[in-house]
JSON list of C-alpha atoms in Angstrom, two decimals:
[
{"chain": "G", "resi": 1, "resn": "MET", "atom": "CA", "xyz": [-10.78, -23.42, 2.35]},
{"chain": "G", "resi": 2, "resn": "ALA", "atom": "CA", "xyz": [-10.91, -20.97, -0.56]},
{"chain": "G", "resi": 3, "resn": "ALA", "atom": "CA", "xyz": [-13.66, -22.98, -2.23]},
{"chain": "G", "resi": 4, "resn": "LEU", "atom": "CA", "xyz": [-15.81, -22.70, 0.89]},
{"chain": "G", "resi": 5, "resn": "PHE", "atom": "CA", "xyz": [-15.18, -18.95, 1.12]},
{"chain": "G", "resi": 6, "resn": "ASN", "atom": "CA", "xyz": [-16.13, -18.48, -2.54]},
{"chain": "G", "resi": 7, "resn": "HIS", "atom": "CA", "xyz": [-19.23, -20.61, -2.08]},
{"chain": "G", "resi": 8, "resn": "GLU", "atom": "CA", "xyz": [-20.41, -18.64, 0.96]},
{"chain": "G", "resi": 9, "resn": "ASN", "atom": "CA", "xyz": [-19.57, -15.19, -0.43]},
{"chain": "G", "resi": 10, "resn": "HIS", "atom": "CA", "xyz": [-20.66, -15.79, -4.02]},
{"chain": "G", "resi": 11, "resn": "LYS", "atom": "CA", "xyz": [-22.11, -12.67, -5.63]},
{"chain": "G", "resi": 12, "resn": "LYS", "atom": "CA", "xyz": [-25.04, -13.12, -7.90]},
{"chain": "G", "resi": 13, "resn": "ASN", "atom": "CA", "xyz": [-24.63, -11.79, -11.39]},
{"chain": "G", "resi": 14, "resn": "ASP", "atom": "CA", "xyz": [-26.79, -8.97, -12.74]},
{"chain": "G", "resi": 15, "resn": "HIS", "atom": "CA", "xyz": [-29.11, -11.28, -14.63]},
{"chain": "G", "resi": 16, "resn": "ALA", "atom": "CA", "xyz": [-29.88, -13.36, -11.57]},
{"chain": "G", "resi": 17, "resn": "LEU", "atom": "CA", "xyz": [-30.70, -10.24, -9.59]},
{"chain": "G", "resi": 18, "resn": "LEU", "atom": "CA", "xyz": [-32.97, -8.90, -12.32]},
{"chain": "G", "resi": 19, "resn": "PHE", "atom": "CA", "xyz": [-35.01, -11.99, -12.91]},
{"chain": "G", "resi": 20, "resn": "ASN", "atom": "CA", "xyz": [-35.06, -13.68, -9.47]},
{"chain": "G", "resi": 21, "resn": "GLY", "atom": "CA", "xyz": [-35.98, -16.93, -11.18]},
{"chain": "G", "resi": 22, "resn": "GLU", "atom": "CA", "xyz": [-39.19, -15.43, -12.55]},
{"chain": "G", "resi": 23, "resn": "ALA", "atom": "CA", "xyz": [-40.30, -14.83, -16.10]},
{"chain": "G", "resi": 24, "resn": "GLN", "atom": "CA", "xyz": [-40.47, -11.13, -16.91]},
{"chain": "G", "resi": 25, "resn": "VAL", "atom": "CA", "xyz": [-41.39, -8.94, -19.78]},
{"chain": "G", "resi": 26, "resn": "LEU", "atom": "CA", "xyz": [-38.25, -7.05, -20.76]},
{"chain": "G", "resi": 27, "resn": "SER", "atom": "CA", "xyz": [-40.17, -4.01, -21.94]},
{"chain": "G", "resi": 28, "resn": "SER", "atom": "CA", "xyz": [-42.16, -3.56, -18.72]},
{"chain": "G", "resi": 29, "resn": "ASP", "atom": "CA", "xyz": [-41.75, -0.57, -16.41]},
{"chain": "G", "resi": 30, "resn": "LYS", "atom": "CA", "xyz": [-41.01, -2.86, -13.47]},
{"chain": "G", "resi": 31, "resn": "PHE", "atom": "CA", "xyz": [-38.04, -4.35, -15.30]},
{"chain": "G", "resi": 32, "resn": "PHE", "atom": "CA", "xyz": [-36.66, -0.91, -16.21]},
{"chain": "G", "resi": 33, "resn": "GLN", "atom": "CA", "xyz": [-36.96, 0.16, -12.56]},
{"chain": "G", "resi": 34, "resn": "LYS", "atom": "CA", "xyz": [-34.89, -2.86, -11.50]},
{"chain": "G", "resi": 35, "resn": "VAL", "atom": "CA", "xyz": [-32.22, -2.03, -14.09]},
{"chain": "G", "resi": 36, "resn": "GLU", "atom": "CA", "xyz": [-32.09, 1.59, -12.88]},
{"chain": "G", "resi": 37, "resn": "GLU", "atom": "CA", "xyz": [-31.85, 0.47, -9.23]},
{"chain": "G", "resi": 38, "resn": "GLN", "atom": "CA", "xyz": [-28.89, -1.75, -10.08]},
{"chain": "G", "resi": 39, "resn": "ALA", "atom": "CA", "xyz": [-27.17, 1.11, -11.88]},
{"chain": "G", "resi": 40, "resn": "LYS", "atom": "CA", "xyz": [-27.69, 3.37, -8.84]},
{"chain": "G", "resi": 41, "resn": "CYS", "atom": "CA", "xyz": [-26.25, 0.71, -6.54]},
{"chain": "G", "resi": 42, "resn": "LYS", "atom": "CA", "xyz": [-23.11, 0.43, -8.68]},
{"chain": "G", "resi": 43, "resn": "GLU", "atom": "CA", "xyz": [-22.36, 4.19, -8.76]},
{"chain": "G", "resi": 44, "resn": "PRO", "atom": "CA", "xyz": [-21.08, 4.52, -5.15]},
{"chain": "G", "resi": 45, "resn": "GLU", "atom": "CA", "xyz": [-18.96, 1.40, -5.60]},
{"chain": "G", "resi": 46, "resn": "ALA", "atom": "CA", "xyz": [-17.35, 2.89, -8.71]},
{"chain": "G", "resi": 47, "resn": "VAL", "atom": "CA", "xyz": [-16.66, 6.19, -6.93]},
{"chain": "G", "resi": 48, "resn": "GLN", "atom": "CA", "xyz": [-15.11, 4.36, -3.96]},
{"chain": "G", "resi": 49, "resn": "LYS", "atom": "CA", "xyz": [-13.02, 2.25, -6.32]},
{"chain": "G", "resi": 50, "resn": "ALA", "atom": "CA", "xyz": [-11.66, 5.38, -8.02]},
{"chain": "G", "resi": 51, "resn": "LYS", "atom": "CA", "xyz": [-10.79, 6.99, -4.66]},
{"chain": "G", "resi": 52, "resn": "ASN", "atom": "CA", "xyz": [-9.01, 3.82, -3.54]},
{"chain": "G", "resi": 53, "resn": "ALA", "atom": "CA", "xyz": [-7.03, 3.81, -6.78]},
{"chain": "G", "resi": 54, "resn": "GLU", "atom": "CA", "xyz": [-5.92, 7.40, -6.11]},
{"chain": "G", "resi": 55, "resn": "LEU", "atom": "CA", "xyz": [-4.89, 6.49, -2.56]},
{"chain": "G", "resi": 56, "resn": "ARG", "atom": "CA", "xyz": [-2.89, 3.52, -3.86]},
{"chain": "G", "resi": 57, "resn": "GLU", "atom": "CA", "xyz": [-1.08, 5.76, -6.35]},
{"chain": "G", "resi": 58, "resn": "VAL", "atom": "CA", "xyz": [-0.21, 8.30, -3.66]},
{"chain": "G", "resi": 59, "resn": "ARG", "atom": "CA", "xyz": [1.00, 5.56, -1.33]},
{"chain": "G", "resi": 60, "resn": "GLU", "atom": "CA", "xyz": [3.11, 3.98, -4.08]},
{"chain": "G", "resi": 61, "resn": "ASP", "atom": "CA", "xyz": [4.71, 7.36, -4.83]},
{"chain": "G", "resi": 62, "resn": "VAL", "atom": "CA", "xyz": [5.53, 7.92, -1.16]},
{"chain": "G", "resi": 63, "resn": "LEU", "atom": "CA", "xyz": [6.93, 4.41, -0.81]},
{"chain": "G", "resi": 64, "resn": "ALA", "atom": "CA", "xyz": [9.08, 4.95, -3.91]},
{"chain": "G", "resi": 65, "resn": "ILE", "atom": "CA", "xyz": [10.55, 8.10, -2.35]},
{"chain": "G", "resi": 66, "resn": "VAL", "atom": "CA", "xyz": [11.22, 6.23, 0.91]},
{"chain": "G", "resi": 67, "resn": "GLU", "atom": "CA", "xyz": [12.88, 3.39, -1.01]},
{"chain": "G", "resi": 68, "resn": "GLU", "atom": "CA", "xyz": [15.14, 5.85, -2.88]},
{"chain": "G", "resi": 69, "resn": "GLU", "atom": "CA", "xyz": [16.18, 7.36, 0.46]},
{"chain": "G", "resi": 70, "resn": "TRP", "atom": "CA", "xyz": [16.90, 3.87, 1.84]},
{"chain": "G", "resi": 71, "resn": "LEU", "atom": "CA", "xyz": [19.12, 3.04, -1.13]},
{"chain": "G", "resi": 72, "resn": "ARG", "atom": "CA", "xyz": [21.00, 6.33, -0.63]},
{"chain": "G", "resi": 73, "resn": "ILE", "atom": "CA", "xyz": [21.51, 5.51, 3.05]},
{"chain": "G", "resi": 74, "resn": "LYS", "atom": "CA", "xyz": [22.83, 2.04, 2.21]},
{"chain": "G", "resi": 75, "resn": "VAL", "atom": "CA", "xyz": [25.28, 3.39, -0.38]},
{"chain": "G", "resi": 76, "resn": "ASN", "atom": "CA", "xyz": [26.57, 6.02, 2.05]},
{"chain": "G", "resi": 77, "resn": "HIS", "atom": "CA", "xyz": [26.95, 3.40, 4.77]},
{"chain": "G", "resi": 78, "resn": "GLY", "atom": "CA", "xyz": [28.89, 1.13, 2.40]},
{"chain": "G", "resi": 79, "resn": "ALA", "atom": "CA", "xyz": [31.26, 4.00, 1.60]},
{"chain": "G", "resi": 80, "resn": "ASN", "atom": "CA", "xyz": [31.70, 4.77, 5.30]},
{"chain": "G", "resi": 81, "resn": "VAL", "atom": "CA", "xyz": [32.50, 1.11, 6.05]},
{"chain": "G", "resi": 82, "resn": "LYS", "atom": "CA", "xyz": [35.14, 1.03, 3.30]},
{"chain": "G", "resi": 83, "resn": "VAL", "atom": "CA", "xyz": [36.79, 4.15, 4.75]},
{"chain": "G", "resi": 84, "resn": "TRP", "atom": "CA", "xyz": [36.68, 2.56, 8.22]},
{"chain": "G", "resi": 85, "resn": "GLU", "atom": "CA", "xyz": [38.23, -0.67, 6.93]},
{"chain": "G", "resi": 86, "resn": "ALA", "atom": "CA", "xyz": [41.04, 1.33, 5.30]},
{"chain": "G", "resi": 87, "resn": "LYS", "atom": "CA", "xyz": [41.66, 3.07, 8.63]},
{"chain": "G", "resi": 88, "resn": "CYS", "atom": "CA", "xyz": [41.73, -0.29, 10.41]},
{"chain": "G", "resi": 89, "resn": "ILE", "atom": "CA", "xyz": [44.28, -1.67, 7.95]},
{"chain": "G", "resi": 90, "resn": "LYS", "atom": "CA", "xyz": [46.41, 1.44, 8.43]},
{"chain": "G", "resi": 91, "resn": "LEU", "atom": "CA", "xyz": [46.18, 1.16, 12.23]},
{"chain": "G", "resi": 92, "resn": "ALA", "atom": "CA", "xyz": [47.03, -2.56, 12.08]},
{"chain": "G", "resi": 93, "resn": "SER", "atom": "CA", "xyz": [50.13, -1.78, 10.02]},
{"chain": "G", "resi": 94, "resn": "GLN", "atom": "CA", "xyz": [51.14, 0.77, 12.66]},
{"chain": "G", "resi": 95, "resn": "GLU", "atom": "CA", "xyz": [50.60, -1.92, 15.34]},
{"chain": "G", "resi": 96, "resn": "VAL", "atom": "CA", "xyz": [48.06, 0.14, 17.28]},
{"chain": "G", "resi": 97, "resn": "PRO", "atom": "CA", "xyz": [46.10, -2.04, 19.77]},
{"chain": "G", "resi": 98, "resn": "LYS", "atom": "CA", "xyz": [42.58, -2.92, 18.57]},
{"chain": "G", "resi": 99, "resn": "LYS", "atom": "CA", "xyz": [41.01, -1.40, 21.68]},
{"chain": "G", "resi": 100, "resn": "ASN", "atom": "CA", "xyz": [42.17, 2.00, 20.41]},
{"chain": "G", "resi": 101, "resn": "TRP", "atom": "CA", "xyz": [40.62, 1.60, 16.96]},
{"chain": "G", "resi": 102, "resn": "SER", "atom": "CA", "xyz": [37.46, 3.49, 16.09]},
{"chain": "G", "resi": 103, "resn": "LYS", "atom": "CA", "xyz": [34.17, 1.63, 16.11]},
{"chain": "G", "resi": 104, "resn": "LYS", "atom": "CA", "xyz": [32.55, 0.40, 12.94]},
{"chain": "G", "resi": 105, "resn": "PRO", "atom": "CA", "xyz": [30.03, 2.92, 11.54]},
{"chain": "G", "resi": 106, "resn": "VAL", "atom": "CA", "xyz": [26.45, 2.09, 12.42]},
{"chain": "G", "resi": 107, "resn": "GLN", "atom": "CA", "xyz": [23.91, 1.94, 9.61]},
{"chain": "G", "resi": 108, "resn": "ALA", "atom": "CA", "xyz": [20.89, 4.20, 10.00]},
{"chain": "G", "resi": 109, "resn": "TRP", "atom": "CA", "xyz": [17.48, 2.63, 10.32]},
{"chain": "G", "resi": 110, "resn": "LYS", "atom": "CA", "xyz": [15.30, 2.19, 7.29]},
{"chain": "G", "resi": 111, "resn": "PRO", "atom": "CA", "xyz": [13.08, 5.27, 6.89]},
{"chain": "G", "resi": 112, "resn": "LYS", "atom": "CA", "xyz": [9.36, 4.87, 7.43]},
{"chain": "G", "resi": 113, "resn": "VAL", "atom": "CA", "xyz": [6.46, 6.54, 5.62]},
{"chain": "G", "resi": 114, "resn": "PRO", "atom": "CA", "xyz": [6.28, 10.07, 7.04]},
{"chain": "G", "resi": 115, "resn": "ILE", "atom": "CA", "xyz": [3.63, 10.46, 9.72]},
{"chain": "G", "resi": 116, "resn": "ILE", "atom": "CA", "xyz": [2.11, 13.48, 7.97]},
{"chain": "G", "resi": 117, "resn": "VAL", "atom": "CA", "xyz": [1.46, 11.49, 4.78]},
{"chain": "G", "resi": 118, "resn": "HIS", "atom": "CA", "xyz": [0.16, 8.51, 6.73]},
{"chain": "G", "resi": 119, "resn": "GLU", "atom": "CA", "xyz": [-2.28, 10.70, 8.71]},
{"chain": "G", "resi": 120, "resn": "SER", "atom": "CA", "xyz": [-3.46, 12.51, 5.59]},
{"chain": "G", "resi": 121, "resn": "LEU", "atom": "CA", "xyz": [-4.23, 9.18, 3.92]},
{"chain": "G", "resi": 122, "resn": "GLU", "atom": "CA", "xyz": [-6.20, 8.11, 7.01]},
{"chain": "G", "resi": 123, "resn": "ASP", "atom": "CA", "xyz": [-8.09, 11.44, 6.98]},
{"chain": "G", "resi": 124, "resn": "VAL", "atom": "CA", "xyz": [-9.10, 10.90, 3.36]},
{"chain": "G", "resi": 125, "resn": "GLN", "atom": "CA", "xyz": [-10.29, 7.38, 4.19]},
{"chain": "G", "resi": 126, "resn": "ASP", "atom": "CA", "xyz": [-12.22, 8.67, 7.26]},
{"chain": "G", "resi": 127, "resn": "ASP", "atom": "CA", "xyz": [-13.92, 11.32, 5.12]},
{"chain": "G", "resi": 128, "resn": "ASP", "atom": "CA", "xyz": [-15.01, 8.63, 2.71]},
{"chain": "G", "resi": 129, "resn": "ASP", "atom": "CA", "xyz": [-16.46, 6.54, 5.54]},
{"chain": "G", "resi": 130, "resn": "GLU", "atom": "CA", "xyz": [-18.53, 9.47, 6.85]},
{"chain": "G", "resi": 131, "resn": "GLU", "atom": "CA", "xyz": [-20.17, 10.08, 3.46]}
]
């Protein structure tokens, strides 16, 4: 499957695009024009690649912050569960019926990427598409 995809979407290298299977004089003006056209075609791709790299860095930073928050939530929940278990042991020793025990603490949901950050990333990508 991958071999077929690569075969169908194969990009020609720079030399193949310059020569097109024809013999050319490397010092001719026509050849220099082709080289300049290729360089102009590569500039927008390089700019887009740099912008995408910046977006990836921002997204990774945001995801790292969210992951730190998630770890903090899990640690706090673990501590709350230990306190609850100690209470349950104490209540069991006092022979209090289980129906009167407090419920187990519920763990908070995993935080998501803030909507503001997500929208700002989409706005940056939309601006790039319009240009």
